[in-house]
Amino acid sequence: MKRREFVQTASFAAAGLLSLPTFLAAGKVNAATLGLQLYSLRDSIPNDPKGVLQKVASFGYKELETYSYKDSKIFGMDFMEFGKYVKSLGMKVTSGHYGWDIVRGNWEQAVKDAKAIGQSYMVVPWIAQEERGSIASFKKLCGELNKAGEICNKHGIRLGYHNHAFEFDKVDGQVPYDVMLAELDPKKVSMEMDIFWVVNAGYDPIKYFEKYPGRFEQWHVKDMNKEDRNKNADVGTGSIDWKPIFAKAKQSGLKHYYVEQESYPGAPIDSVAACAKYLKTIL
């Protein structure tokens, strides 16, 4: 290639790169890091984990977030065996959800198992109603999460907390989610933002990215039904505009994102396929 042609081609390439969304140009997340929270397929994966995982891989998913780990087992499989099988399909387990029973039980063993299969994150996804009656209760739980995060850090894992809508219902005149952001040590606990539930609660996820940059290292991506805001829609068919949200991925601190469906317009496996197809068009 002649020098003039090279310079011209490089200029066009640079211009094209600058036109890309910030998150893609930065190489943080794109279609090659398409993720799925396996809870989306909770009706089928416990009975046929290998068959379901094969379908998930065929849709183009590359990163998985698990649920239901207990005592080094998952979906009836040894946890190490599960991790190896996922890898054989060209995917990897990057995160998992863990209940308070595990956090308050043999937590270090769970952390060791997560590290052994290559996970980067462990996430606590829920607070029982009886434990969220006051701001003092939320602060106490944050203390527990900070301690659990110390153990994660020791093994090279990041702890996270996943929200629903209840964290935005005022308690004692305060928004619990804001209290949690203040009480949780960013060095020990990251946030996994479930964008659907933030919008469902009447808040703007982008404003949280702007106020707390870098805190939201993982996302749950699920859309909102246009007729019933408490139901999911396949991503790209609902009322949430995903392009401006993903354009703020770098400000968010995003490392991994996962499709998660809790309700479906049809068969769950079809929703998982449809969500992947849409996200590939915008990433």
mmCIF file of C-alpha atoms in Angstrom:
data_model
loop_
_atom_site.group_PDB
_atom_site.id
_atom_site.type_symbol
_atom_site.label_atom_id
_atom_site.label_comp_id
_atom_site.label_asym_id
_atom_site.label_seq_id
_atom_site.Cartn_x
_atom_site.Cartn_y
_atom_site.Cartn_z
ATOM 1 C CA MET A 1 0.000 0.000 0.000
ATOM 2 C CA LYS A 2 1.283 3.443 -0.948
ATOM 3 C CA ARG A 3 1.889 5.876 1.901
ATOM 4 C CA ARG A 4 -0.921 8.218 0.787
ATOM 5 C CA GLU A 5 -3.397 5.334 0.606
ATOM 6 C CA PHE A 6 -2.265 4.115 4.020
ATOM 7 C CA VAL A 7 -2.730 7.525 5.639
ATOM 8 C CA GLN A 8 -6.131 7.930 4.015
ATOM 9 C CA THR A 9 -7.261 4.456 5.115
ATOM 10 C CA ALA A 10 -5.989 5.024 8.655
ATOM 11 C CA SER A 11 -7.844 8.340 8.812
ATOM 12 C CA PHE A 12 -11.099 6.708 7.778
ATOM 13 C CA ALA A 13 -10.564 3.947 10.351
ATOM 14 C CA ALA A 14 -9.879 6.475 13.089
ATOM 15 C CA ALA A 15 -12.991 8.438 12.178
ATOM 16 C CA GLY A 16 -15.023 5.248 12.321
ATOM 17 C CA LEU A 17 -13.633 4.398 15.729
ATOM 18 C CA LEU A 18 -14.490 7.823 17.084
ATOM 19 C CA SER A 19 -18.067 7.399 15.916
ATOM 20 C CA LEU A 20 -18.476 4.243 17.965
ATOM 21 C CA PRO A 21 -20.110 4.374 21.392
ATOM 22 C CA THR A 22 -17.565 5.028 24.142
ATOM 23 C CA PHE A 23 -18.072 1.622 25.734
ATOM 24 C CA LEU A 24 -17.270 -0.215 22.520
ATOM 25 C CA ALA A 25 -14.254 1.905 21.611
ATOM 26 C CA ALA A 26 -12.885 1.345 25.100
ATOM 27 C CA GLY A 27 -13.124 -2.411 24.557
ATOM 28 C CA LYS A 28 -14.906 -2.963 27.868
ATOM 29 C CA VAL A 29 -18.112 -4.653 26.756
ATOM 30 C CA ASN A 30 -19.541 -5.578 23.381
ATOM 31 C CA ALA A 31 -21.326 -8.436 21.642
ATOM 32 C CA ALA A 32 -18.293 -10.646 22.325
ATOM 33 C CA THR A 33 -19.008 -10.373 26.069
ATOM 34 C CA LEU A 34 -22.740 -11.075 25.796
ATOM 35 C CA GLY A 35 -23.858 -12.457 29.158
ATOM 36 C CA LEU A 36 -26.808 -14.394 30.588
ATOM 37 C CA GLN A 37 -28.045 -14.868 34.138
ATOM 38 C CA LEU A 38 -29.077 -18.525 34.113
ATOM 39 C CA TYR A 39 -32.023 -17.802 36.417
ATOM 40 C CA SER A 40 -33.744 -16.784 33.182
ATOM 41 C CA LEU A 41 -33.965 -20.509 32.373
ATOM 42 C CA ARG A 42 -34.837 -21.726 35.862
ATOM 43 C CA ASP A 43 -37.723 -23.834 34.506
ATOM 44 C CA SER A 44 -35.440 -26.059 32.439
ATOM 45 C CA ILE A 45 -31.766 -25.881 33.404
ATOM 46 C CA PRO A 46 -32.047 -27.877 36.672
ATOM 47 C CA ASN A 47 -33.392 -30.859 34.689
ATOM 48 C CA ASP A 48 -31.050 -30.704 31.695
ATOM 49 C CA PRO A 49 -28.112 -28.406 32.424
ATOM 50 C CA LYS A 50 -25.896 -29.601 29.588
ATOM 51 C CA GLY A 51 -28.631 -29.462 26.958
ATOM 52 C CA VAL A 52 -29.725 -25.987 28.041
ATOM 53 C CA LEU A 53 -26.139 -24.716 28.113
ATOM 54 C CA GLN A 54 -25.625 -25.964 24.556
ATOM 55 C CA LYS A 55 -28.601 -23.875 23.411
ATOM 56 C CA VAL A 56 -27.352 -20.831 25.311
ATOM 57 C CA ALA A 57 -23.965 -21.116 23.607
ATOM 58 C CA SER A 58 -25.636 -21.406 20.199
ATOM 59 C CA PHE A 59 -27.334 -18.018 20.741
ATOM 60 C CA GLY A 60 -23.932 -16.335 21.071
ATOM 61 C CA TYR A 61 -23.719 -15.929 24.836
ATOM 62 C CA LYS A 62 -20.133 -15.896 26.090
ATOM 63 C CA GLU A 63 -20.402 -15.067 29.796
ATOM 64 C CA LEU A 64 -22.667 -16.662 32.382
ATOM 65 C CA GLU A 65 -23.919 -15.725 35.819
ATOM 66 C CA THR A 66 -25.102 -18.632 37.927
ATOM 67 C CA TYR A 67 -27.583 -19.134 40.731
ATOM 68 C CA SER A 68 -28.364 -22.017 43.137
ATOM 69 C CA TYR A 69 -24.766 -22.919 44.095
ATOM 70 C CA LYS A 70 -24.647 -24.932 47.312
ATOM 71 C CA ASP A 71 -21.987 -27.144 48.904
ATOM 72 C CA SER A 72 -19.798 -27.200 45.771
ATOM 73 C CA LYS A 73 -22.737 -28.358 43.625
ATOM 74 C CA ILE A 74 -24.927 -26.673 41.041
ATOM 75 C CA PHE A 75 -27.831 -28.048 38.981
ATOM 76 C CA GLY A 76 -26.976 -31.547 40.233
ATOM 77 C CA MET A 77 -23.413 -31.270 38.924
ATOM 78 C CA ASP A 78 -20.111 -30.923 40.717
ATOM 79 C CA PHE A 79 -19.257 -27.228 40.521
ATOM 80 C CA MET A 80 -15.840 -27.886 38.966
ATOM 81 C CA GLU A 81 -17.395 -30.205 36.379
ATOM 82 C CA PHE A 82 -19.968 -27.518 35.573
ATOM 83 C CA GLY A 83 -17.236 -24.931 35.041
ATOM 84 C CA LYS A 84 -15.289 -27.236 32.731
ATOM 85 C CA TYR A 85 -18.379 -28.017 30.670
ATOM 86 C CA VAL A 86 -19.219 -24.334 30.264
ATOM 87 C CA LYS A 87 -15.650 -23.730 29.077
ATOM 88 C CA SER A 88 -15.903 -26.591 26.569
ATOM 89 C CA LEU A 89 -18.809 -24.728 24.936
ATOM 90 C CA GLY A 90 -16.740 -21.567 24.466
ATOM 91 C CA MET A 91 -18.300 -19.740 27.409
ATOM 92 C CA LYS A 92 -17.120 -18.855 30.900
ATOM 93 C CA VAL A 93 -18.718 -18.297 34.298
ATOM 94 C CA THR A 94 -17.921 -14.722 35.290
ATOM 95 C CA SER A 95 -20.351 -14.265 38.190
ATOM 96 C CA GLY A 96 -22.821 -16.023 40.449
ATOM 97 C CA HIS A 97 -25.643 -15.201 42.857
ATOM 98 C CA TYR A 98 -25.360 -16.350 46.477
ATOM 99 C CA GLY A 99 -27.904 -16.155 49.272
ATOM 100 C CA TRP A 100 -27.343 -14.883 52.789
ATOM 101 C CA ASP A 101 -27.354 -18.490 54.032
ATOM 102 C CA ILE A 102 -24.096 -19.018 52.158
ATOM 103 C CA VAL A 103 -22.651 -15.631 53.142
ATOM 104 C CA ARG A 104 -23.353 -16.478 56.774
ATOM 105 C CA GLY A 105 -22.311 -20.103 56.385
ATOM 106 C CA ASN A 106 -19.282 -21.634 54.685
ATOM 107 C CA TRP A 107 -18.605 -18.454 52.699
ATOM 108 C CA GLU A 108 -14.880 -18.933 52.264
ATOM 109 C CA GLN A 109 -15.383 -22.342 50.649
ATOM 110 C CA ALA A 110 -17.865 -20.804 48.215
ATOM 111 C CA VAL A 111 -15.316 -18.100 47.400
ATOM 112 C CA LYS A 112 -12.609 -20.708 46.812
ATOM 113 C CA ASP A 113 -14.921 -22.662 44.495
ATOM 114 C CA ALA A 114 -15.782 -19.519 42.549
ATOM 115 C CA LYS A 115 -12.115 -18.687 42.137
ATOM 116 C CA ALA A 116 -11.338 -22.241 41.031
ATOM 117 C CA ILE A 117 -13.653 -22.056 38.014
ATOM 118 C CA GLY A 118 -12.469 -18.582 37.047
ATOM 119 C CA GLN A 119 -15.254 -16.356 38.371
ATOM 120 C CA SER A 120 -14.548 -12.663 38.788
ATOM 121 C CA TYR A 121 -17.657 -11.775 40.846
ATOM 122 C CA MET A 122 -19.943 -13.154 43.540
ATOM 123 C CA VAL A 123 -23.209 -11.313 44.088
ATOM 124 C CA VAL A 124 -25.770 -11.169 46.900
ATOM 125 C CA PRO A 125 -29.107 -10.656 45.101
ATOM 126 C CA TRP A 126 -31.777 -10.180 47.749
ATOM 127 C CA ILE A 127 -32.649 -8.992 51.237
ATOM 128 C CA ALA A 128 -35.558 -10.713 52.960
ATOM 129 C CA GLN A 129 -38.448 -8.450 53.962
ATOM 130 C CA GLU A 130 -37.977 -9.112 57.668
ATOM 131 C CA GLU A 131 -34.397 -7.784 57.430
ATOM 132 C CA ARG A 132 -35.186 -4.436 55.806
ATOM 133 C CA GLY A 133 -37.545 -2.785 58.261
ATOM 134 C CA SER A 134 -35.295 0.143 59.135
ATOM 135 C CA ILE A 135 -32.290 2.082 57.901
ATOM 136 C CA ALA A 136 -30.373 0.619 60.833
ATOM 137 C CA SER A 137 -31.141 -2.840 59.410
ATOM 138 C CA PHE A 138 -29.755 -1.872 56.016
ATOM 139 C CA LYS A 139 -26.611 -0.467 57.626
ATOM 140 C CA LYS A 140 -26.111 -3.692 59.570
ATOM 141 C CA LEU A 141 -26.397 -5.724 56.378
ATOM 142 C CA CYS A 142 -23.905 -3.442 54.671
ATOM 143 C CA GLY A 143 -21.483 -4.218 57.483
ATOM 144 C CA GLU A 144 -21.897 -7.924 56.787
ATOM 145 C CA LEU A 145 -21.344 -7.368 53.077
ATOM 146 C CA ASN A 146 -18.175 -5.392 53.719
ATOM 147 C CA LYS A 147 -16.808 -8.276 55.799
ATOM 148 C CA ALA A 148 -17.787 -10.813 53.121
ATOM 149 C CA GLY A 149 -16.067 -8.561 50.580
ATOM 150 C CA GLU A 150 -12.842 -8.712 52.570
ATOM 151 C CA ILE A 151 -12.817 -12.494 52.166
ATOM 152 C CA CYS A 152 -13.534 -12.156 48.453
ATOM 153 C CA ASN A 153 -10.684 -9.683 48.070
ATOM 154 C CA LYS A 154 -8.323 -12.097 49.769
ATOM 155 C CA HIS A 155 -9.005 -14.609 46.994
ATOM 156 C CA GLY A 156 -9.036 -12.149 44.104
ATOM 157 C CA ILE A 157 -12.834 -12.021 43.694
ATOM 158 C CA ARG A 158 -15.149 -8.985 43.655
ATOM 159 C CA LEU A 159 -18.283 -9.075 45.793
ATOM 160 C CA GLY A 160 -21.388 -7.370 44.445
ATOM 161 C CA TYR A 161 -24.909 -6.473 45.524
ATOM 162 C CA HIS A 162 -27.902 -6.742 43.175
ATOM 163 C CA ASN A 163 -30.940 -4.520 43.618
ATOM 164 C CA HIS A 164 -34.665 -4.896 43.127
ATOM 165 C CA ALA A 165 -37.201 -2.069 43.491
ATOM 166 C CA PHE A 166 -37.635 -2.223 47.281
ATOM 167 C CA GLU A 167 -34.270 -0.524 47.869
ATOM 168 C CA PHE A 168 -35.838 2.653 46.444
ATOM 169 C CA ASP A 169 -38.897 2.675 48.729
ATOM 170 C CA LYS A 170 -38.167 5.229 51.445
ATOM 171 C CA VAL A 171 -37.493 3.876 54.938
ATOM 172 C CA ASP A 172 -37.198 6.265 57.854
ATOM 173 C CA GLY A 173 -37.325 9.087 55.317
ATOM 174 C CA GLN A 174 -34.301 7.820 53.360
ATOM 175 C CA VAL A 175 -33.770 5.852 50.136
ATOM 176 C CA PRO A 176 -32.101 2.586 51.236
ATOM 177 C CA TYR A 177 -30.175 2.240 47.967
ATOM 178 C CA ASP A 178 -28.510 5.599 48.562
ATOM 179 C CA VAL A 179 -27.705 4.548 52.125
ATOM 180 C CA MET A 180 -26.166 1.326 50.828
ATOM 181 C CA LEU A 181 -24.016 3.244 48.355
ATOM 182 C CA ALA A 182 -22.749 5.329 51.258
ATOM 183 C CA GLU A 183 -22.213 2.417 53.662
ATOM 184 C CA LEU A 184 -20.687 -0.147 51.308
ATOM 185 C CA ASP A 185 -16.939 0.198 50.874
ATOM 186 C CA PRO A 186 -16.262 0.435 47.097
ATOM 187 C CA LYS A 187 -12.992 -1.434 47.634
ATOM 188 C CA LYS A 188 -14.909 -4.389 49.067
ATOM 189 C CA VAL A 189 -18.359 -4.350 47.422
ATOM 190 C CA SER A 190 -19.386 -3.387 43.901
ATOM 191 C CA MET A 191 -22.944 -2.865 42.673
ATOM 192 C CA GLU A 192 -24.741 -5.011 40.129
ATOM 193 C CA MET A 193 -27.459 -2.704 38.834
ATOM 194 C CA ASP A 194 -30.664 -4.354 37.709
ATOM 195 C CA ILE A 195 -31.704 -1.622 35.305
ATOM 196 C CA PHE A 196 -35.283 -2.861 34.968
ATOM 197 C CA TRP A 197 -35.907 -2.571 38.698
ATOM 198 C CA VAL A 198 -34.331 0.895 38.905
ATOM 199 C CA VAL A 199 -36.645 2.120 36.145
ATOM 200 C CA ASN A 200 -39.578 0.243 37.673
ATOM 201 C CA ALA A 201 -38.996 2.129 40.941
ATOM 202 C CA GLY A 202 -39.165 5.442 39.047
ATOM 203 C CA TYR A 203 -35.461 6.289 39.014
ATOM 204 C CA ASP A 204 -32.979 6.989 36.219
ATOM 205 C CA PRO A 205 -29.997 4.602 36.016
ATOM 206 C CA ILE A 206 -27.935 7.148 34.089
ATOM 207 C CA LYS A 207 -28.245 9.665 36.924
ATOM 208 C CA TYR A 208 -26.845 7.041 39.283
ATOM 209 C CA PHE A 209 -23.912 6.469 36.913
ATOM 210 C CA GLU A 210 -23.263 10.214 36.936
ATOM 211 C CA LYS A 211 -23.529 10.557 40.724
ATOM 212 C CA TYR A 212 -21.558 7.403 41.576
ATOM 213 C CA PRO A 213 -19.174 6.850 38.630
ATOM 214 C CA GLY A 214 -17.413 3.525 38.526
ATOM 215 C CA ARG A 215 -19.609 1.857 41.164
ATOM 216 C CA PHE A 216 -21.826 -0.246 38.855
ATOM 217 C CA GLU A 217 -19.485 -2.921 37.563
ATOM 218 C CA GLN A 218 -22.184 -5.361 36.473
ATOM 219 C CA TRP A 219 -25.680 -4.880 35.043
ATOM 220 C CA HIS A 220 -28.801 -6.922 34.595
ATOM 221 C CA VAL A 221 -30.378 -6.147 31.253
ATOM 222 C CA LYS A 222 -34.086 -6.795 30.951
ATOM 223 C CA ASP A 223 -36.765 -4.722 29.282
ATOM 224 C CA MET A 224 -40.114 -3.430 30.530
ATOM 225 C CA ASN A 225 -43.460 -4.426 29.066
ATOM 226 C CA LYS A 226 -45.128 -1.361 27.525
ATOM 227 C CA GLU A 227 -48.560 -2.217 28.937
ATOM 228 C CA ASP A 228 -47.557 -3.597 32.341
ATOM 229 C CA ARG A 229 -44.422 -2.077 33.895
ATOM 230 C CA ASN A 230 -44.165 -4.962 36.362
ATOM 231 C CA LYS A 231 -43.617 -7.470 33.541
ATOM 232 C CA ASN A 232 -40.566 -8.028 31.370
ATOM 233 C CA ALA A 233 -40.396 -7.743 27.609
ATOM 234 C CA ASP A 234 -37.738 -9.210 25.379
ATOM 235 C CA VAL A 235 -34.858 -6.735 25.278
ATOM 236 C CA GLY A 236 -35.423 -4.243 22.475
ATOM 237 C CA THR A 237 -39.207 -4.633 22.385
ATOM 238 C CA GLY A 238 -40.102 -2.842 25.626
ATOM 239 C CA SER A 239 -40.137 0.722 26.951
ATOM 240 C CA ILE A 240 -36.482 1.019 28.048
ATOM 241 C CA ASP A 241 -34.168 2.790 25.598
ATOM 242 C CA TRP A 242 -30.960 0.773 25.822
ATOM 243 C CA LYS A 243 -28.682 2.727 23.496
ATOM 244 C CA PRO A 244 -28.158 5.781 25.770
ATOM 245 C CA ILE A 245 -27.743 3.482 28.771
ATOM 246 C CA PHE A 246 -25.016 1.413 27.117
ATOM 247 C CA ALA A 247 -23.391 4.622 25.905
ATOM 248 C CA LYS A 248 -22.743 5.384 29.602
ATOM 249 C CA ALA A 249 -21.130 2.012 30.291
ATOM 250 C CA LYS A 250 -17.672 3.455 30.829
ATOM 251 C CA GLN A 251 -18.950 6.017 33.339
ATOM 252 C CA SER A 252 -20.833 3.246 35.106
ATOM 253 C CA GLY A 253 -17.655 1.208 35.484
ATOM 254 C CA LEU A 254 -19.264 -1.673 33.612
ATOM 255 C CA LYS A 255 -17.270 -4.891 33.311
ATOM 256 C CA HIS A 256 -19.997 -7.482 32.660
ATOM 257 C CA TYR A 257 -23.678 -7.380 31.719
ATOM 258 C CA TYR A 258 -26.239 -10.172 31.763
ATOM 259 C CA VAL A 259 -29.622 -10.638 30.159
ATOM 260 C CA GLU A 260 -32.080 -11.699 32.837
ATOM 261 C CA GLN A 261 -35.736 -12.491 32.273
ATOM 262 C CA GLU A 262 -38.135 -12.984 35.171
ATOM 263 C CA SER A 263 -41.294 -13.069 33.047
ATOM 264 C CA TYR A 264 -41.698 -13.845 29.368
ATOM 265 C CA PRO A 265 -43.970 -13.116 26.393
ATOM 266 C CA GLY A 266 -43.534 -16.739 25.279
ATOM 267 C CA ALA A 267 -41.197 -19.629 26.028
ATOM 268 C CA PRO A 268 -38.218 -18.622 28.203
ATOM 269 C CA ILE A 269 -35.657 -20.136 25.810
ATOM 270 C CA ASP A 270 -37.148 -18.080 22.954
ATOM 271 C CA SER A 271 -36.848 -14.889 25.005
ATOM 272 C CA VAL A 272 -33.221 -15.624 25.782
ATOM 273 C CA ALA A 273 -32.556 -16.094 22.049
ATOM 274 C CA ALA A 274 -34.447 -12.915 21.090
ATOM 275 C CA CYS A 275 -32.600 -10.788 23.667
ATOM 276 C CA ALA A 276 -29.234 -11.967 22.367
ATOM 277 C CA LYS A 277 -30.235 -11.216 18.793
ATOM 278 C CA TYR A 278 -31.250 -7.644 19.628
ATOM 279 C CA LEU A 279 -28.211 -6.821 21.756
ATOM 280 C CA LYS A 280 -25.911 -7.899 18.932
ATOM 281 C CA THR A 281 -27.472 -5.158 16.782
ATOM 282 C CA ILE A 282 -26.621 -2.347 19.224
ATOM 283 C CA LEU A 283 -23.292 -3.576 20.573
#
